[in-house]
mmCIF file with all atom_site columns, C-alpha atoms in Angstrom:
data_model
loop_
_atom_site.group_PDB
_atom_site.id
_atom_site.type_symbol
_atom_site.label_atom_id
_atom_site.label_alt_id
_atom_site.label_comp_id
_atom_site.label_asym_id
_atom_site.label_entity_id
_atom_site.label_seq_id
_atom_site.pdbx_PDB_ins_code
_atom_site.Cartn_x
_atom_site.Cartn_y
_atom_site.Cartn_z
_atom_site.occupancy
_atom_site.B_iso_or_equiv
_atom_site.pdbx_formal_charge
_atom_site.auth_seq_id
_atom_site.auth_comp_id
_atom_site.auth_asym_id
_atom_site.auth_atom_id
_atom_site.pdbx_PDB_model_num
ATOM 1   C CA . MET A 1 1   ? 127.282 96.851  130.397 1.00 0.00 ? 195 MET A CA 1
ATOM 2   C CA . ARG A 1 2   ? 127.894 93.563  132.192 1.00 0.00 ? 196 ARG A CA 1
ATOM 3   C CA . VAL A 1 3   ? 130.056 92.523  135.158 1.00 0.00 ? 197 VAL A CA 1
ATOM 4   C CA . LYS A 1 4   ? 130.577 89.269  137.085 1.00 0.00 ? 198 LYS A CA 1
ATOM 5   C CA . THR A 1 5   ? 130.906 89.106  140.878 1.00 0.00 ? 199 THR A CA 1
ATOM 6   C CA . ARG A 1 6   ? 134.113 87.712  142.399 1.00 0.00 ? 200 ARG A CA 1
ATOM 7   C CA . GLU A 1 7   ? 132.435 86.927  145.719 1.00 0.00 ? 201 GLU A CA 1
ATOM 8   C CA . ALA A 1 8   ? 128.999 86.919  147.340 1.00 0.00 ? 202 ALA A CA 1
ATOM 9   C CA . PHE A 1 9   ? 127.913 90.289  148.740 1.00 0.00 ? 203 PHE A CA 1
ATOM 10  C CA . SER A 1 10  ? 124.818 92.478  149.134 1.00 0.00 ? 204 SER A CA 1
ATOM 11  C CA . PRO A 1 11  ? 125.223 96.077  147.961 1.00 0.00 ? 205 PRO A CA 1
ATOM 12  C CA . TYR A 1 12  ? 122.714 98.730  148.958 1.00 0.00 ? 206 TYR A CA 1
ATOM 13  C CA . TYR A 1 13  ? 121.167 99.801  145.658 1.00 0.00 ? 207 TYR A CA 1
ATOM 14  C CA . ASN A 1 14  ? 117.920 101.545 144.732 1.00 0.00 ? 208 ASN A CA 1
ATOM 15  C CA . TYR A 1 15  ? 116.733 101.817 148.376 1.00 0.00 ? 209 TYR A CA 1
ATOM 16  C CA . GLY A 1 16  ? 117.399 98.202  149.268 1.00 0.00 ? 210 GLY A CA 1
ATOM 17  C CA . LEU A 1 17  ? 119.915 95.405  149.627 1.00 0.00 ? 211 LEU A CA 1
ATOM 18  C CA . VAL A 1 18  ? 120.546 93.338  146.515 1.00 0.00 ? 212 VAL A CA 1
ATOM 19  C CA . PRO A 1 19  ? 121.921 89.871  147.363 1.00 0.00 ? 213 PRO A CA 1
ATOM 20  C CA . LEU A 1 20  ? 124.470 88.727  144.777 1.00 0.00 ? 214 LEU A CA 1
ATOM 21  C CA . GLY A 1 21  ? 126.151 85.336  144.650 1.00 0.00 ? 215 GLY A CA 1
ATOM 22  C CA . LYS A 1 22  ? 129.713 84.572  143.658 1.00 0.00 ? 216 LYS A CA 1
ATOM 23  C CA . GLY A 1 23  ? 130.063 84.350  139.855 1.00 0.00 ? 217 GLY A CA 1
ATOM 24  C CA . GLU A 1 24  ? 126.732 86.057  139.215 1.00 0.00 ? 218 GLU A CA 1
ATOM 25  C CA . GLU A 1 25  ? 126.493 88.169  136.075 1.00 0.00 ? 219 GLU A CA 1
ATOM 26  C CA . VAL A 1 26  ? 124.940 91.617  136.524 1.00 0.00 ? 220 VAL A CA 1
ATOM 27  C CA . SER A 1 27  ? 123.975 94.025  133.751 1.00 0.00 ? 221 SER A CA 1
ATOM 28  C CA . GLY A 1 28  ? 122.757 97.575  133.173 1.00 0.00 ? 222 GLY A CA 1
ATOM 29  C CA . ALA A 1 29  ? 122.657 100.322 135.769 1.00 0.00 ? 223 ALA A CA 1
ATOM 30  C CA . LEU A 1 30  ? 123.461 97.958  138.634 1.00 0.00 ? 224 LEU A CA 1
ATOM 31  C CA . ALA A 1 31  ? 126.620 96.821  136.831 1.00 0.00 ? 225 ALA A CA 1
ATOM 32  C CA . LEU A 1 32  ? 127.702 100.441 136.408 1.00 0.00 ? 226 LEU A CA 1
ATOM 33  C CA . PHE A 1 33  ? 126.929 101.134 140.082 1.00 0.00 ? 227 PHE A CA 1
ATOM 34  C CA . LEU A 1 34  ? 129.089 98.184  141.122 1.00 0.00 ? 228 LEU A CA 1
ATOM 35  C CA . LEU A 1 35  ? 131.997 99.443  139.015 1.00 0.00 ? 229 LEU A CA 1
ATOM 36  C CA . GLU A 1 36  ? 131.596 102.993 140.328 1.00 0.00 ? 230 GLU A CA 1
ATOM 37  C CA . THR A 1 37  ? 131.618 101.864 143.959 1.00 0.00 ? 231 THR A CA 1
ATOM 38  C CA . GLY A 1 38  ? 134.640 99.594  143.580 1.00 0.00 ? 232 GLY A CA 1
ATOM 39  C CA . SER A 1 39  ? 132.676 96.441  144.335 1.00 0.00 ? 233 SER A CA 1
ATOM 40  C CA . PRO A 1 40  ? 134.368 93.043  143.856 1.00 0.00 ? 234 PRO A CA 1
ATOM 41  C CA . VAL A 1 41  ? 133.364 92.545  140.226 1.00 0.00 ? 235 VAL A CA 1
ATOM 42  C CA . ASP A 1 42  ? 135.138 91.838  136.944 1.00 0.00 ? 236 ASP A CA 1
ATOM 43  C CA . PRO A 1 43  ? 134.097 93.410  133.645 1.00 0.00 ? 237 PRO A CA 1
ATOM 44  C CA . VAL A 1 44  ? 132.491 91.039  131.149 1.00 0.00 ? 238 VAL A CA 1
ATOM 45  C CA . ASP A 1 45  ? 131.836 93.107  128.021 1.00 0.00 ? 239 ASP A CA 1
ATOM 46  C CA . ASP A 1 46  ? 133.737 95.846  126.180 1.00 0.00 ? 240 ASP A CA 1
ATOM 47  C CA . ASP A 1 47  ? 131.761 98.686  127.797 1.00 0.00 ? 241 ASP A CA 1
ATOM 48  C CA . ALA A 1 48  ? 132.607 97.479  131.287 1.00 0.00 ? 242 ALA A CA 1
ATOM 49  C CA . LYS A 1 49  ? 136.265 96.891  130.353 1.00 0.00 ? 243 LYS A CA 1
ATOM 50  C CA . ALA A 1 50  ? 136.533 100.416 128.943 1.00 0.00 ? 244 ALA A CA 1
ATOM 51  C CA . TRP A 1 51  ? 134.988 102.063 132.008 1.00 0.00 ? 245 TRP A CA 1
ATOM 52  C CA . ARG A 1 52  ? 137.378 104.242 134.048 1.00 0.00 ? 246 ARG A CA 1
ATOM 53  C CA . PRO A 1 53  ? 136.684 106.177 137.239 1.00 0.00 ? 247 PRO A CA 1
ATOM 54  C CA . PRO A 1 54  ? 136.150 109.897 136.586 1.00 0.00 ? 248 PRO A CA 1
ATOM 55  C CA . GLY A 1 55  ? 139.483 111.697 136.421 1.00 0.00 ? 249 GLY A CA 1
ATOM 56  C CA . ARG A 1 56  ? 141.381 108.476 135.702 1.00 0.00 ? 250 ARG A CA 1
ATOM 57  C CA . GLU A 1 57  ? 140.967 108.312 131.962 1.00 0.00 ? 251 GLU A CA 1
ATOM 58  C CA . GLU A 1 58  ? 144.062 107.098 130.215 1.00 0.00 ? 252 GLU A CA 1
ATOM 59  C CA . PRO A 1 59  ? 145.719 109.951 128.351 1.00 0.00 ? 253 PRO A CA 1
ATOM 60  C CA . GLU A 1 60  ? 146.254 109.423 124.672 1.00 0.00 ? 254 GLU A CA 1
ATOM 61  C CA . LEU A 1 61  ? 149.903 109.551 123.737 1.00 0.00 ? 255 LEU A CA 1
ATOM 62  C CA . GLU A 1 62  ? 150.732 111.997 121.004 1.00 0.00 ? 256 GLU A CA 1
ATOM 63  C CA . VAL A 1 63  ? 153.273 110.430 118.708 1.00 0.00 ? 257 VAL A CA 1
ATOM 64  C CA . PRO A 1 64  ? 155.079 113.020 116.601 1.00 0.00 ? 258 PRO A CA 1
ATOM 65  C CA . ALA A 1 65  ? 155.108 112.574 112.833 1.00 0.00 ? 259 ALA A CA 1
ATOM 66  C CA . GLU A 1 66  ? 158.878 112.950 112.652 1.00 0.00 ? 260 GLU A CA 1
ATOM 67  C CA . LEU A 1 67  ? 161.687 111.493 114.727 1.00 0.00 ? 261 LEU A CA 1
ATOM 68  C CA . ASP A 1 68  ? 163.229 113.789 117.354 1.00 0.00 ? 262 ASP A CA 1
ATOM 69  C CA . ILE A 1 69  ? 166.368 111.865 118.300 1.00 0.00 ? 263 ILE A CA 1
ATOM 70  C CA . ASP A 1 70  ? 167.116 114.404 121.056 1.00 0.00 ? 264 ASP A CA 1
ATOM 71  C CA . ALA A 1 71  ? 163.828 113.582 122.815 1.00 0.00 ? 265 ALA A CA 1
ATOM 72  C CA . ASN A 1 72  ? 163.852 111.331 125.864 1.00 0.00 ? 266 ASN A CA 1
ATOM 73  C CA . ALA A 1 73  ? 164.140 107.586 125.260 1.00 0.00 ? 267 ALA A CA 1
ATOM 74  C CA . ALA A 1 74  ? 160.446 106.932 126.004 1.00 0.00 ? 268 ALA A CA 1
ATOM 75  C CA . ASP A 1 75  ? 159.388 109.426 123.332 1.00 0.00 ? 269 ASP A CA 1
ATOM 76  C CA . VAL A 1 76  ? 161.788 107.913 120.787 1.00 0.00 ? 270 VAL A CA 1
ATOM 77  C CA . LEU A 1 77  ? 160.410 104.436 121.535 1.00 0.00 ? 271 LEU A CA 1
ATOM 78  C CA . ALA A 1 78  ? 156.829 105.741 121.309 1.00 0.00 ? 272 ALA A CA 1
ATOM 79  C CA . TRP A 1 79  ? 157.644 107.137 117.853 1.00 0.00 ? 273 TRP A CA 1
ATOM 80  C CA . VAL A 1 80  ? 159.158 103.786 116.823 1.00 0.00 ? 274 VAL A CA 1
ATOM 81  C CA . GLY A 1 81  ? 156.283 101.689 118.174 1.00 0.00 ? 275 GLY A CA 1
ATOM 82  C CA . ASP A 1 82  ? 156.682 98.176  116.762 1.00 0.00 ? 276 ASP A CA 1
ATOM 83  C CA . ASP A 1 83  ? 157.876 99.314  113.330 1.00 0.00 ? 277 ASP A CA 1
ATOM 84  C CA . PRO A 1 84  ? 161.287 97.788  112.450 1.00 0.00 ? 278 PRO A CA 1
ATOM 85  C CA . GLU A 1 85  ? 161.901 100.427 109.756 1.00 0.00 ? 279 GLU A CA 1
ATOM 86  C CA . ARG A 1 86  ? 161.378 103.261 112.234 1.00 0.00 ? 280 ARG A CA 1
ATOM 87  C CA . ALA A 1 87  ? 163.553 101.398 114.732 1.00 0.00 ? 281 ALA A CA 1
ATOM 88  C CA . ALA A 1 88  ? 166.357 101.179 112.168 1.00 0.00 ? 282 ALA A CA 1
ATOM 89  C CA . GLU A 1 89  ? 165.997 104.894 111.380 1.00 0.00 ? 283 GLU A CA 1
ATOM 90  C CA . ALA A 1 90  ? 166.089 105.838 115.071 1.00 0.00 ? 284 ALA A CA 1
ATOM 91  C CA . LEU A 1 91  ? 169.019 103.467 115.675 1.00 0.00 ? 285 LEU A CA 1
ATOM 92  C CA . ALA A 1 92  ? 171.068 105.064 112.903 1.00 0.00 ? 286 ALA A CA 1
ATOM 93  C CA . ALA A 1 93  ? 170.288 108.546 114.208 1.00 0.00 ? 287 ALA A CA 1
ATOM 94  C CA . GLU A 1 94  ? 171.138 107.587 117.801 1.00 0.00 ? 288 GLU A CA 1
ATOM 95  C CA . GLN A 1 95  ? 174.421 105.921 116.813 1.00 0.00 ? 289 GLN A CA 1
ATOM 96  C CA . ALA A 1 96  ? 175.402 109.029 114.819 1.00 0.00 ? 290 ALA A CA 1
ATOM 97  C CA . LYS A 1 97  ? 175.334 111.125 118.008 1.00 0.00 ? 291 LYS A CA 1
ATOM 98  C CA . ASP A 1 98  ? 178.538 111.943 119.907 1.00 0.00 ? 292 ASP A CA 1
ATOM 99  C CA . LYS A 1 99  ? 177.269 110.056 122.966 1.00 0.00 ? 293 LYS A CA 1
ATOM 100 C CA . PRO A 1 100 ? 174.638 107.461 121.988 1.00 0.00 ? 294 PRO A CA 1
ATOM 101 C CA . ARG A 1 101 ? 172.451 106.181 124.817 1.00 0.00 ? 295 ARG A CA 1
ATOM 102 C CA . SER A 1 102 ? 173.487 102.535 125.240 1.00 0.00 ? 296 SER A CA 1
ATOM 103 C CA . THR A 1 103 ? 170.191 101.329 126.718 1.00 0.00 ? 297 THR A CA 1
ATOM 104 C CA . LEU A 1 104 ? 168.194 102.979 123.934 1.00 0.00 ? 298 LEU A CA 1
ATOM 105 C CA . VAL A 1 105 ? 170.568 101.547 121.320 1.00 0.00 ? 299 VAL A CA 1
ATOM 106 C CA . LYS A 1 106 ? 169.999 98.014  122.697 1.00 0.00 ? 300 LYS A CA 1
ATOM 107 C CA . GLN A 1 107 ? 166.211 98.437  122.620 1.00 0.00 ? 301 GLN A CA 1
ATOM 108 C CA . LEU A 1 108 ? 166.291 99.864  119.104 1.00 0.00 ? 302 LEU A CA 1
ATOM 109 C CA . GLU A 1 109 ? 168.528 97.020  117.894 1.00 0.00 ? 303 GLU A CA 1
ATOM 110 C CA . LYS A 1 110 ? 165.991 94.478  119.169 1.00 0.00 ? 304 LYS A CA 1
ATOM 111 C CA . LEU A 1 111 ? 163.095 96.343  117.537 1.00 0.00 ? 305 LEU A CA 1
ATOM 112 C CA . ALA A 1 112 ? 164.949 96.799  114.258 1.00 0.00 ? 306 ALA A CA 1
ATOM 113 C CA . ALA A 1 113 ? 165.710 93.073  114.086 1.00 0.00 ? 307 ALA A CA 1
ATOM 114 C CA . SER A 1 114 ? 162.129 92.003  114.909 1.00 0.00 ? 308 SER A CA 1
ATOM 115 C CA . ASP A 1 115 ? 159.722 90.614  112.333 1.00 0.00 ? 309 ASP A CA 1
ATOM 116 C CA . PRO A 1 116 ? 156.556 92.769  112.186 1.00 0.00 ? 310 PRO A CA 1
ATOM 117 C CA . ASP A 1 117 ? 154.483 89.756  111.076 1.00 0.00 ? 311 ASP A CA 1
ATOM 118 C CA . GLU A 1 118 ? 155.176 87.742  114.263 1.00 0.00 ? 312 GLU A CA 1
#
């Protein structure tokens, strides 16, 4: 794990002050300590970028296998993702409803018309 300091500071670590200069790269346990304490550092490698404070892990979104057009708009868009075919399917289902949601229809139209290779 590696981080880079945004400013000069001296954290108290391992029973002593550790002077760090601006732009200094720190690795290992000290890097983790700096992340854990909210020190002014930026992650450098994938491990540091993936680190989250305990209790703040990002929940994984469960995307259903089948379209539920009666779900809220966010869930419909999560099911669609960036797939134009799914967007077209959801658009057709939404427009077939008695009262289609205009904002969702606009978003689905854009997604359905997009090129997945862009």
